[in-house]
Coordinates of N, CA and C in Angstrom, one line a residue:
M1 N 126.3 17.2 17.5 CA 125.2 17.9 18.1 C 125.7 18.8 19.3
Y2 N 125.2 20.0 19.3 CA 125.7 21.0 20.3 C 125.1 20.6 21.7
R3 N 126.0 20.6 22.7 CA 125.5 20.4 24.1 C 126.0 21.5 25.0
T4 N 125.2 22.0 25.9 CA 125.6 23.0 26.8 C 126.6 22.4 27.8
K5 N 127.3 23.2 28.5 CA 128.3 22.8 29.5 C 127.6 21.9 30.6
K6 N 126.4 22.3 31.0 CA 125.6 21.5 32.0 C 125.3 20.2 31.4
E7 N 124.8 20.1 30.2 CA 124.4 18.8 29.6 C 125.6 17.9 29.5
M8 N 126.8 18.4 29.1 CA 128.0 17.6 28.9 C 128.4 17.1 30.3
I9 N 128.4 17.9 31.3 CA 128.8 17.5 32.7 C 127.8 16.4 33.2
Y10 N 126.6 16.7 33.0 CA 125.5 15.7 33.5 C 125.7 14.4 32.8
Q11 N 125.9 14.4 31.5 CA 126.0 13.1 30.7 C 127.2 12.3 31.1
T12 N 128.3 13.1 31.3 CA 129.6 12.4 31.7 C 129.5 11.8 33.1
L13 N 129.0 12.5 34.0 CA 128.9 12.0 35.4 C 127.9 10.9 35.4
K14 N 126.8 11.0 34.7 CA 125.8 9.9 34.7 C 126.4 8.6 34.2
E15 N 127.1 8.7 33.1 CA 127.8 7.5 32.5 C 128.8 6.9 33.5
E16 N 129.5 7.8 34.2 CA 130.6 7.3 35.1 C 129.9 6.6 36.3
I17 N 128.8 7.2 36.8 CA 128.1 6.6 37.9 C 127.5 5.2 37.5
L18 N 126.8 5.2 36.4 CA 126.2 3.9 36.0 C 127.2 2.8 35.6
S19 N 128.4 3.2 35.2 CA 129.4 2.2 34.8 C 130.2 1.8 36.0
G20 N 129.9 2.3 37.2 CA 130.5 1.9 38.4 C 131.9 2.5 38.7
Q21 N 132.2 3.6 38.0 CA 133.5 4.3 38.2 C 133.5 5.1 39.6
Y22 N 132.3 5.3 40.1 CA 132.2 5.9 41.5 C 131.6 4.8 42.4
E23 N 132.2 4.8 43.6 CA 131.7 3.9 44.7 C 130.4 4.5 45.2
F24 N 129.5 3.6 45.7 CA 128.4 4.0 46.5 C 128.8 4.9 47.7
G25 N 128.2 6.0 47.8 CA 128.5 6.9 49.0 C 129.7 7.8 48.7
E26 N 130.3 7.7 47.5 CA 131.5 8.6 47.2 C 131.0 10.0 47.0
K27 N 131.8 10.9 47.6 CA 131.4 12.4 47.6 C 131.8 13.0 46.2
L28 N 130.9 13.9 45.7 CA 131.1 14.6 44.5 C 131.4 16.1 45.0
V29 N 132.6 16.5 44.8 CA 133.0 17.8 45.3 C 132.9 18.8 44.1
I30 N 131.9 19.8 44.3 CA 131.6 20.7 43.2 C 132.8 21.5 42.7
S31 N 133.6 22.0 43.6 CA 134.7 22.8 43.2 C 135.7 22.0 42.4
R32 N 136.0 20.7 42.7 CA 136.9 19.9 42.0 C 136.3 19.6 40.6
L33 N 135.0 19.3 40.6 CA 134.4 19.0 39.3 C 134.4 20.2 38.3
A34 N 134.3 21.4 38.9 CA 134.4 22.6 38.1 C 135.7 22.7 37.5
V35 N 136.8 22.4 38.2 CA 138.1 22.5 37.7 C 138.3 21.4 36.6
R36 N 137.8 20.2 36.9 CA 138.0 19.1 36.0 C 137.3 19.5 34.6
F37 N 136.1 20.0 34.7 CA 135.4 20.3 33.4 C 135.6 21.7 32.9
Q38 N 136.5 22.4 33.6 CA 136.9 23.8 33.1 C 135.7 24.7 32.9
S39 N 134.9 24.7 34.0 CA 133.7 25.5 34.0 C 133.5 26.2 35.3
S40 N 132.5 27.1 35.4 CA 132.1 27.6 36.7 C 131.4 26.6 37.5
E41 N 131.1 26.9 38.7 CA 130.3 25.9 39.6 C 128.9 25.8 39.2
I42 N 128.3 26.8 38.5 CA 126.9 26.8 38.2 C 126.4 25.6 37.4
P43 N 127.1 25.3 36.2 CA 126.6 24.2 35.4 C 126.9 22.9 36.2
V44 N 127.9 22.8 37.0 CA 128.1 21.6 37.8 C 126.9 21.4 38.8
R45 N 126.5 22.4 39.5 CA 125.4 22.4 40.4 C 124.1 21.9 39.7
E46 N 123.9 22.5 38.5 CA 122.7 22.1 37.7 C 122.8 20.7 37.3
A47 N 123.9 20.2 36.9 CA 124.1 18.8 36.5 C 123.8 17.9 37.7
I48 N 124.4 18.2 38.8 CA 124.2 17.4 40.1 C 122.7 17.5 40.5
S49 N 122.0 18.6 40.3 CA 120.6 18.7 40.6 C 119.8 17.7 39.8
Q50 N 120.2 17.6 38.5 CA 119.5 16.7 37.6 C 119.8 15.2 38.0
L51 N 121.0 14.9 38.4 CA 121.3 13.6 38.8 C 120.6 13.2 40.1
D52 N 120.4 14.2 41.0 CA 119.6 14.0 42.2 C 118.2 13.7 41.9
S53 N 117.6 14.4 40.9 CA 116.2 14.1 40.5 C 116.0 12.7 39.9
E54 N 117.1 12.1 39.4 CA 117.1 10.7 38.9 C 117.5 9.7 39.9
K55 N 117.8 10.2 41.1 CA 118.1 9.3 42.3 C 119.5 8.6 42.1
L56 N 120.3 9.2 41.3 CA 121.7 8.7 41.1 C 122.6 9.3 42.2
I57 N 122.3 10.4 42.7 CA 123.0 10.9 43.8 C 122.0 11.4 44.9
E58 N 122.5 11.7 46.1 CA 121.7 12.2 47.2 C 122.5 13.2 48.0
F59 N 121.8 14.0 48.7 CA 122.5 15.0 49.5 C 122.4 14.6 51.0
K60 N 123.6 14.6 51.6 CA 123.6 14.2 53.0 C 124.0 15.4 53.8
P61 N 123.4 15.6 55.0 CA 123.7 16.8 55.9 C 125.2 16.8 56.2
H62 N 125.8 18.0 56.1 CA 127.2 18.2 56.5 C 128.2 17.5 55.6
V63 N 127.7 16.8 54.5 CA 128.6 16.1 53.6 C 128.4 16.7 52.2
G64 N 127.2 16.8 51.7 CA 126.9 17.3 50.4 C 126.5 16.2 49.5
A65 N 126.8 16.3 48.2 CA 126.3 15.3 47.2 C 127.2 14.1 47.2
V66 N 126.5 12.9 47.3 CA 127.2 11.7 47.3 C 126.5 10.7 46.3
V67 N 127.2 9.8 45.8 CA 126.6 8.8 44.9 C 125.6 7.9 45.7
S68 N 124.4 7.8 45.3 CA 123.4 7.1 46.1 C 123.6 5.6 46.2
T69 N 123.2 5.1 47.2 CA 123.4 3.6 47.5 C 122.1 2.9 47.1
L70 N 122.3 1.8 46.4 CA 121.1 1.0 46.0 C 120.9 0.0 47.1
S71 N 119.7 0.1 47.8 CA 119.3 -0.8 48.8 C 118.7 -2.0 48.2
S72 N 118.5 -3.1 49.0 CA 117.8 -4.3 48.5 C 116.4 -3.9 48.1
K73 N 115.8 -2.9 48.7 CA 114.4 -2.5 48.3 C 114.4 -1.8 47.0
D74 N 115.5 -1.0 46.7 CA 115.6 -0.3 45.4 C 115.7 -1.4 44.3
I75 N 116.6 -2.4 44.5 CA 116.8 -3.4 43.5 C 115.5 -4.2 43.3
Q76 N 114.8 -4.5 44.4 CA 113.6 -5.3 44.3 C 112.5 -4.5 43.5
E77 N 112.4 -3.2 43.7 CA 111.4 -2.4 43.0 C 111.8 -2.3 41.5
I78 N 113.1 -2.1 41.2 CA 113.5 -2.1 39.8 C 113.2 -3.4 39.1
F79 N 113.5 -4.5 39.7 CA 113.2 -5.8 39.1 C 111.8 -6.2 39.0
E80 N 111.0 -5.7 39.9 CA 109.5 -5.9 39.8 C 109.0 -5.3 38.5
L81 N 109.5 -4.1 38.2 CA 109.2 -3.4 36.9 C 109.8 -4.2 35.7
R82 N 111.1 -4.5 35.8 CA 111.7 -5.2 34.7 C 111.1 -6.5 34.4
V83 N 110.7 -7.3 35.4 CA 110.0 -8.6 35.1 C 108.8 -8.4 34.3
E84 N 107.9 -7.4 34.7 CA 106.7 -7.2 34.0 C 106.9 -6.6 32.6
L85 N 107.7 -5.6 32.5 CA 107.9 -4.9 31.2 C 108.6 -5.7 30.2
E86 N 109.7 -6.5 30.7 CA 110.4 -7.3 29.7 C 109.6 -8.5 29.3
G87 N 108.8 -9.0 30.2 CA 107.9 -10.1 29.8 C 106.9 -9.6 28.8
L88 N 106.3 -8.4 29.0 CA 105.3 -7.8 28.1 C 106.0 -7.5 26.7
S89 N 107.2 -7.0 26.7 CA 107.9 -6.7 25.5 C 108.2 -8.0 24.7
T90 N 108.5 -9.1 25.4 CA 108.7 -10.3 24.7 C 107.4 -10.8 24.0
R91 N 106.3 -10.7 24.7 CA 105.0 -11.1 24.2 C 104.7 -10.3 22.9
F92 N 104.9 -9.0 23.0 CA 104.7 -8.1 21.8 C 105.7 -8.5 20.7
A93 N 106.9 -8.9 21.0 CA 107.9 -9.1 20.0 C 107.6 -10.2 19.1
V94 N 106.7 -11.2 19.5 CA 106.4 -12.3 18.6 C 105.8 -11.8 17.3
E95 N 105.0 -10.8 17.4 CA 104.4 -10.3 16.1 C 105.4 -9.7 15.2
G96 N 106.4 -9.1 15.7 CA 107.4 -8.4 14.9 C 108.7 -9.3 14.6
M97 N 108.6 -10.5 15.1 CA 109.8 -11.4 14.9 C 109.9 -11.9 13.5
T98 N 111.0 -11.6 12.8 CA 111.2 -12.0 11.4 C 112.2 -13.2 11.4
E99 N 112.3 -13.8 10.2 CA 113.2 -15.0 10.1 C 114.7 -14.5 10.3
S100 N 115.0 -13.3 9.8 CA 116.4 -12.8 9.9 C 116.7 -12.5 11.3
L101 N 115.7 -12.0 12.1 CA 115.9 -11.7 13.5 C 116.1 -13.0 14.3
L102 N 115.3 -14.0 14.0 CA 115.4 -15.3 14.6 C 116.8 -15.9 14.4
A103 N 117.3 -15.7 13.2 CA 118.6 -16.2 12.8 C 119.7 -15.5 13.6
E104 N 119.5 -14.2 13.8 CA 120.5 -13.4 14.6 C 120.5 -13.9 16.0
L105 N 119.3 -14.2 16.6 CA 119.2 -14.6 18.0 C 119.8 -16.0 18.1
R106 N 119.7 -16.9 17.1 CA 120.3 -18.2 17.1 C 121.8 -18.0 17.1
E107 N 122.3 -17.1 16.3 CA 123.8 -16.9 16.3 C 124.3 -16.4 17.6
I108 N 123.5 -15.5 18.2 CA 123.9 -14.9 19.5 C 124.0 -16.0 20.6
L109 N 123.0 -16.9 20.6 CA 122.9 -18.0 21.5 C 124.1 -18.9 21.4
D110 N 124.4 -19.3 20.1 CA 125.6 -20.2 19.9 C 126.9 -19.5 20.3
E111 N 127.0 -18.2 20.0 CA 128.2 -17.5 20.4 C 128.4 -17.4 21.9
S112 N 127.2 -17.3 22.6 CA 127.3 -17.1 24.0 C 127.7 -18.5 24.7
I113 N 127.3 -19.6 24.1 CA 127.8 -20.9 24.6 C 129.3 -21.0 24.4
E114 N 129.8 -20.6 23.3 CA 131.3 -20.6 23.1 C 132.0 -19.7 24.1
A115 N 131.4 -18.5 24.3 CA 132.0 -17.6 25.3 C 132.1 -18.2 26.7
F116 N 131.0 -18.9 27.1 CA 131.0 -19.6 28.4 C 132.0 -20.7 28.4
N117 N 132.1 -21.5 27.4 CA 133.1 -22.6 27.4 C 134.5 -22.1 27.5
E118 N 134.7 -20.9 26.9 CA 136.1 -20.3 27.0 C 136.3 -19.4 28.2
K119 N 135.2 -19.4 29.1 CA 135.3 -18.6 30.3 C 135.5 -17.1 30.0
D120 N 135.0 -16.6 28.9 CA 135.1 -15.2 28.5 C 133.8 -14.5 29.1
Y121 N 133.9 -14.2 30.4 CA 132.7 -13.7 31.0 C 132.2 -12.3 30.5
A122 N 133.2 -11.5 30.2 CA 132.9 -10.1 29.7 C 132.1 -10.2 28.3
H123 N 132.6 -11.1 27.5 CA 131.9 -11.3 26.2 C 130.5 -11.9 26.4
F124 N 130.4 -12.8 27.3 CA 129.1 -13.4 27.6 C 128.1 -12.4 28.0
E125 N 128.6 -11.5 28.9 CA 127.7 -10.4 29.4 C 127.3 -9.5 28.2
T126 N 128.2 -9.2 27.3 CA 127.8 -8.4 26.2 C 126.8 -9.1 25.3
L127 N 127.0 -10.3 25.1 CA 126.0 -11.1 24.3 C 124.7 -11.3 25.0
N128 N 124.7 -11.3 26.3 CA 123.4 -11.4 27.0 C 122.6 -10.1 26.8
V129 N 123.2 -9.0 26.9 CA 122.5 -7.7 26.6 C 122.0 -7.7 25.2
K130 N 122.8 -8.1 24.2 CA 122.5 -8.1 22.8 C 121.3 -9.0 22.6
F131 N 121.2 -10.2 23.2 CA 120.1 -11.1 23.0 C 118.8 -10.5 23.4
H132 N 118.8 -9.9 24.6 CA 117.6 -9.3 25.1 C 117.2 -8.1 24.3
K133 N 118.1 -7.2 23.9 CA 117.7 -6.0 23.2 C 117.3 -6.3 21.8
K134 N 117.8 -7.4 21.2 CA 117.3 -7.9 19.9 C 115.8 -8.2 20.0
I135 N 115.5 -8.9 21.0 CA 114.1 -9.3 21.2 C 113.2 -8.1 21.4
Y136 N 113.6 -7.2 22.3 CA 112.7 -6.1 22.6 C 112.6 -5.1 21.4
S137 N 113.6 -5.1 20.6 CA 113.5 -4.2 19.4 C 112.4 -4.6 18.5
A138 N 111.9 -5.8 18.6 CA 110.8 -6.3 17.7 C 109.4 -6.0 18.3
C139 N 109.3 -5.4 19.5 CA 108.0 -5.3 20.1 C 107.2 -4.1 19.6
N140 N 107.8 -3.3 18.7 CA 107.1 -2.2 18.1 C 106.4 -1.2 19.0
N141 N 107.1 -1.0 20.1 CA 106.6 0.0 21.1 C 107.8 0.8 21.7
Q142 N 108.0 1.9 21.1 CA 109.2 2.7 21.5 C 109.2 3.2 22.9
L143 N 108.1 3.5 23.5 CA 108.0 3.9 24.9 C 108.4 2.8 25.8
L144 N 107.9 1.6 25.5 CA 108.3 0.4 26.3 C 109.8 0.1 26.2
I145 N 110.3 0.2 25.0 CA 111.8 0.0 24.8 C 112.6 1.0 25.6
R146 N 112.2 2.3 25.5 CA 113.0 3.4 26.3 C 112.9 3.1 27.8
T147 N 111.7 2.7 28.3 CA 111.6 2.5 29.7 C 112.4 1.3 30.2
I148 N 112.5 0.3 29.4 CA 113.3 -0.9 29.7 C 114.8 -0.5 29.7
D149 N 115.2 0.3 28.7 CA 116.6 0.8 28.6 C 117.0 1.6 29.8
E150 N 116.1 2.4 30.3 CA 116.4 3.2 31.5 C 116.5 2.3 32.7
L151 N 115.7 1.3 32.8 CA 115.8 0.4 34.0 C 117.1 -0.4 33.8
W152 N 117.5 -0.8 32.6 CA 118.7 -1.6 32.4 C 119.9 -0.7 32.8
A153 N 119.8 0.6 32.5 CA 121.0 1.5 32.8 C 121.3 1.4 34.3
N154 N 120.3 1.4 35.1 CA 120.5 1.3 36.6 C 121.2 0.0 37.0
T155 N 120.9 -1.1 36.2 CA 121.5 -2.4 36.6 C 123.0 -2.4 36.4
K156 N 123.5 -1.5 35.6 CA 125.0 -1.4 35.4 C 125.7 -1.2 36.8
R157 N 125.0 -0.7 37.7 CA 125.6 -0.4 39.0 C 125.7 -1.6 39.9
Y158 N 125.0 -2.7 39.5 CA 125.0 -3.9 40.3 C 126.3 -4.6 40.1
P159 N 126.6 -5.5 41.1 CA 127.7 -6.4 40.8 C 127.4 -7.3 39.6
S160 N 128.5 -7.7 38.8 CA 128.3 -8.5 37.6 C 127.7 -9.8 38.0
L161 N 126.6 -10.2 37.3 CA 126.0 -11.5 37.5 C 126.8 -12.6 36.9
F162 N 127.7 -12.3 36.0 CA 128.3 -13.4 35.2 C 129.8 -13.7 35.6
K163 N 130.5 -12.8 36.1 CA 131.9 -13.0 36.3 C 132.2 -14.1 37.3
G164 N 132.6 -15.2 36.8 CA 132.9 -16.4 37.6 C 131.7 -17.1 38.2
N165 N 130.5 -16.7 37.7 CA 129.3 -17.3 38.2 C 128.8 -18.4 37.2
D166 N 129.5 -19.5 37.1 CA 129.2 -20.5 36.1 C 127.8 -21.1 36.2
E167 N 127.3 -21.3 37.5 CA 126.0 -21.8 37.7 C 124.9 -20.9 37.1
H168 N 125.1 -19.6 37.4 CA 124.1 -18.6 36.9 C 124.1 -18.6 35.3
I169 N 125.4 -18.6 34.8 CA 125.5 -18.6 33.3 C 124.8 -19.8 32.7
Q170 N 125.0 -20.9 33.2 CA 124.4 -22.2 32.7 C 122.9 -22.1 32.7
A171 N 122.4 -21.6 33.8 CA 120.9 -21.4 33.9 C 120.4 -20.4 32.9
S172 N 121.2 -19.3 32.7 CA 120.8 -18.3 31.7 C 120.8 -18.8 30.3
I173 N 121.8 -19.6 30.0 CA 121.8 -20.2 28.6 C 120.6 -21.1 28.4
E174 N 120.2 -21.9 29.4 CA 119.1 -22.8 29.3 C 117.8 -22.0 29.1
E175 N 117.7 -20.9 29.9 CA 116.5 -20.0 29.9 C 116.4 -19.3 28.5
H176 N 117.5 -18.8 28.0 CA 117.5 -18.1 26.7 C 117.1 -19.1 25.6
E177 N 117.5 -20.3 25.7 CA 117.0 -21.3 24.7 C 115.5 -21.5 24.8
E178 N 115.0 -21.6 26.0 CA 113.5 -21.7 26.2 C 112.8 -20.5 25.5
I179 N 113.3 -19.3 25.8 CA 112.7 -18.1 25.2 C 112.8 -18.2 23.7
Y180 N 113.9 -18.5 23.2 CA 114.1 -18.6 21.7 C 113.2 -19.6 21.1
Q181 N 113.0 -20.8 21.7 CA 112.1 -21.8 21.1 C 110.7 -21.4 21.1
A182 N 110.3 -20.6 22.2 CA 108.9 -20.1 22.2 C 108.7 -19.1 21.1
L183 N 109.7 -18.2 20.9 CA 109.6 -17.2 19.8 C 109.6 -17.9 18.4
L184 N 110.3 -19.0 18.3 CA 110.4 -19.8 17.1 C 109.0 -20.4 16.8
K185 N 108.3 -20.8 17.8 CA 106.9 -21.4 17.7 C 105.9 -20.3 17.6
K186 N 106.3 -19.0 17.7 CA 105.4 -17.9 17.7 C 104.3 -18.0 18.8
D187 N 104.7 -18.5 19.9 CA 103.8 -18.7 21.1 C 104.1 -17.5 22.0
S188 N 103.3 -16.4 21.9 CA 103.6 -15.2 22.6 C 103.4 -15.4 24.2
M189 N 102.4 -16.1 24.6 CA 102.2 -16.3 26.0 C 103.3 -17.1 26.7
L190 N 103.8 -18.1 25.9 CA 104.8 -19.0 26.4 C 106.1 -18.2 26.5
A191 N 106.4 -17.4 25.4 CA 107.6 -16.6 25.4 C 107.6 -15.6 26.6
E192 N 106.5 -15.0 26.9 CA 106.4 -14.1 28.0 C 106.6 -14.8 29.3
S193 N 106.0 -16.0 29.5 CA 106.2 -16.7 30.8 C 107.6 -17.1 31.0
Y194 N 108.3 -17.5 29.9 CA 109.7 -17.9 30.0 C 110.6 -16.7 30.4
M195 N 110.3 -15.5 29.8 CA 111.1 -14.3 30.1 C 110.8 -13.9 31.5
I196 N 109.6 -14.0 32.0 CA 109.3 -13.6 33.4 C 110.0 -14.5 34.4
K197 N 110.1 -15.8 34.1 CA 110.8 -16.8 34.9 C 112.3 -16.4 34.9
H198 N 112.8 -16.1 33.7 CA 114.2 -15.8 33.6 C 114.6 -14.5 34.4
K199 N 113.8 -13.4 34.2 CA 114.1 -12.2 34.9 C 113.9 -12.3 36.4
T200 N 112.9 -13.1 36.8 CA 112.7 -13.2 38.3 C 113.9 -13.9 38.9
R201 N 114.4 -14.9 38.3 CA 115.6 -15.6 38.9 C 116.8 -14.7 38.9
A202 N 117.0 -13.9 37.8 CA 118.1 -12.9 37.7 C 118.0 -11.9 38.8
G203 N 116.8 -11.4 39.1 CA 116.6 -10.5 40.2 C 117.0 -11.0 41.5
R204 N 116.6 -12.3 41.8 CA 117.0 -12.9 43.0 C 118.5 -13.0 43.2
E205 N 119.1 -13.3 42.1 CA 120.6 -13.5 42.1 C 121.3 -12.1 42.3
I206 N 120.7 -11.1 41.7 CA 121.3 -9.7 41.9 C 121.2 -9.3 43.4
L207 N 120.0 -9.6 44.0 CA 119.8 -9.3 45.4 C 120.8 -10.1 46.3
R208 N 121.1 -11.3 45.9 CA 122.0 -12.2 46.7 C 123.4 -11.6 46.6
L209 N 123.8 -11.2 45.4 CA 125.2 -10.7 45.2 C 125.3 -9.3 45.8
N210 N 124.3 -8.5 45.8 CA 124.3 -7.2 46.4 C 124.5 -7.3 47.9
Q211 N 123.8 -8.2 48.5 CA 123.9 -8.4 50.0 C 125.3 -8.9 50.3
R212 N 125.8 -9.8 49.5 CA 127.2 -10.3 49.8 C 128.2 -9.2 49.7
K213 N 128.0 -8.3 48.7 CA 128.9 -7.2 48.5 C 128.9 -6.3 49.7
F214 N 127.7 -6.1 50.2 CA 127.5 -5.2 51.4 C 128.2 -5.8 52.6
Y215 N 128.0 -7.1 52.9 CA 128.7 -7.8 54.0 C 130.2 -7.8 53.8
D216 N 130.7 -8.0 52.6 CA 132.1 -8.0 52.4 C 132.7 -6.6 52.7
K217 N 132.0 -5.6 52.4 CA 132.4 -4.2 52.7 C 132.5 -4.0 54.2
V218 N 131.4 -4.5 54.9 CA 131.4 -4.3 56.4 C 132.5 -5.1 57.0
N219 N 132.8 -6.3 56.5 CA 133.8 -7.1 57.1 C 135.2 -6.5 56.9
S220 N 135.4 -5.8 55.8 CA 136.6 -5.2 55.5 C 136.9 -4.0 56.4
L221 N 135.9 -3.5 57.1 CA 136.1 -2.4 58.0 C 136.4 -2.9 59.4
I222 N 136.2 -4.2 59.7 CA 136.4 -4.8 61.0 C 137.9 -5.1 61.2
P223 N 138.5 -4.6 62.2 CA 140.0 -4.9 62.4 C 140.2 -6.4 62.5
N224 N 141.3 -6.8 62.0 CA 141.7 -8.2 62.1 C 142.2 -8.5 63.5
Q225 N 141.5 -9.4 64.2 CA 141.8 -9.6 65.6 C 143.1 -10.4 65.7
S226 N 143.5 -11.1 64.7 CA 144.7 -12.0 64.8 C 146.0 -11.2 64.6
S227 N 145.9 -10.0 64.1 CA 147.1 -9.2 63.9 C 147.6 -8.5 65.1

């Protein structure tokens, strides 16, 4: 599919920001980006303007465009939406849940337990996303799915919930099992309540890790008094 220069630059920068390749507050220099993408500065400015409208970057006086920082309030607002929408999607998914889809979910759950036992955190994280998206795919509401996908995209910028966090992984496995059993029973309200409980706890954990990342960064800037 044909893409304009601006669309290509926008999509590339967006993917790089969401995947964490840019640090929060990192400056985007238009002239350097134009050289990198072998374009004039006009499509770069247009791409950056679109990223600004999506709150992925912000403009600071005397600095220019920088990658926006996610505050605790930003994270809280995103998870308030995620909790409600993912709970709703799970309730709707009960109607569209087939035997083959339930079998796929069971397979993902079993594989995620193996990944945890082997301390393969990256694989567990991949399976976690797969588990949730399999459920939401059955909700038969494309607008709801797209909205959840957009909110999930922003979570890529958070610190990983799973890397070395065995306590959180164990809790996630147990909660995934609860959600699965409710889907198996075709109990839509129970499935929704378990998903809400699961996402609420995940949101609190994200906030905790984000605050720790902030304090670690602050401490790294403080000179070592013992040296």
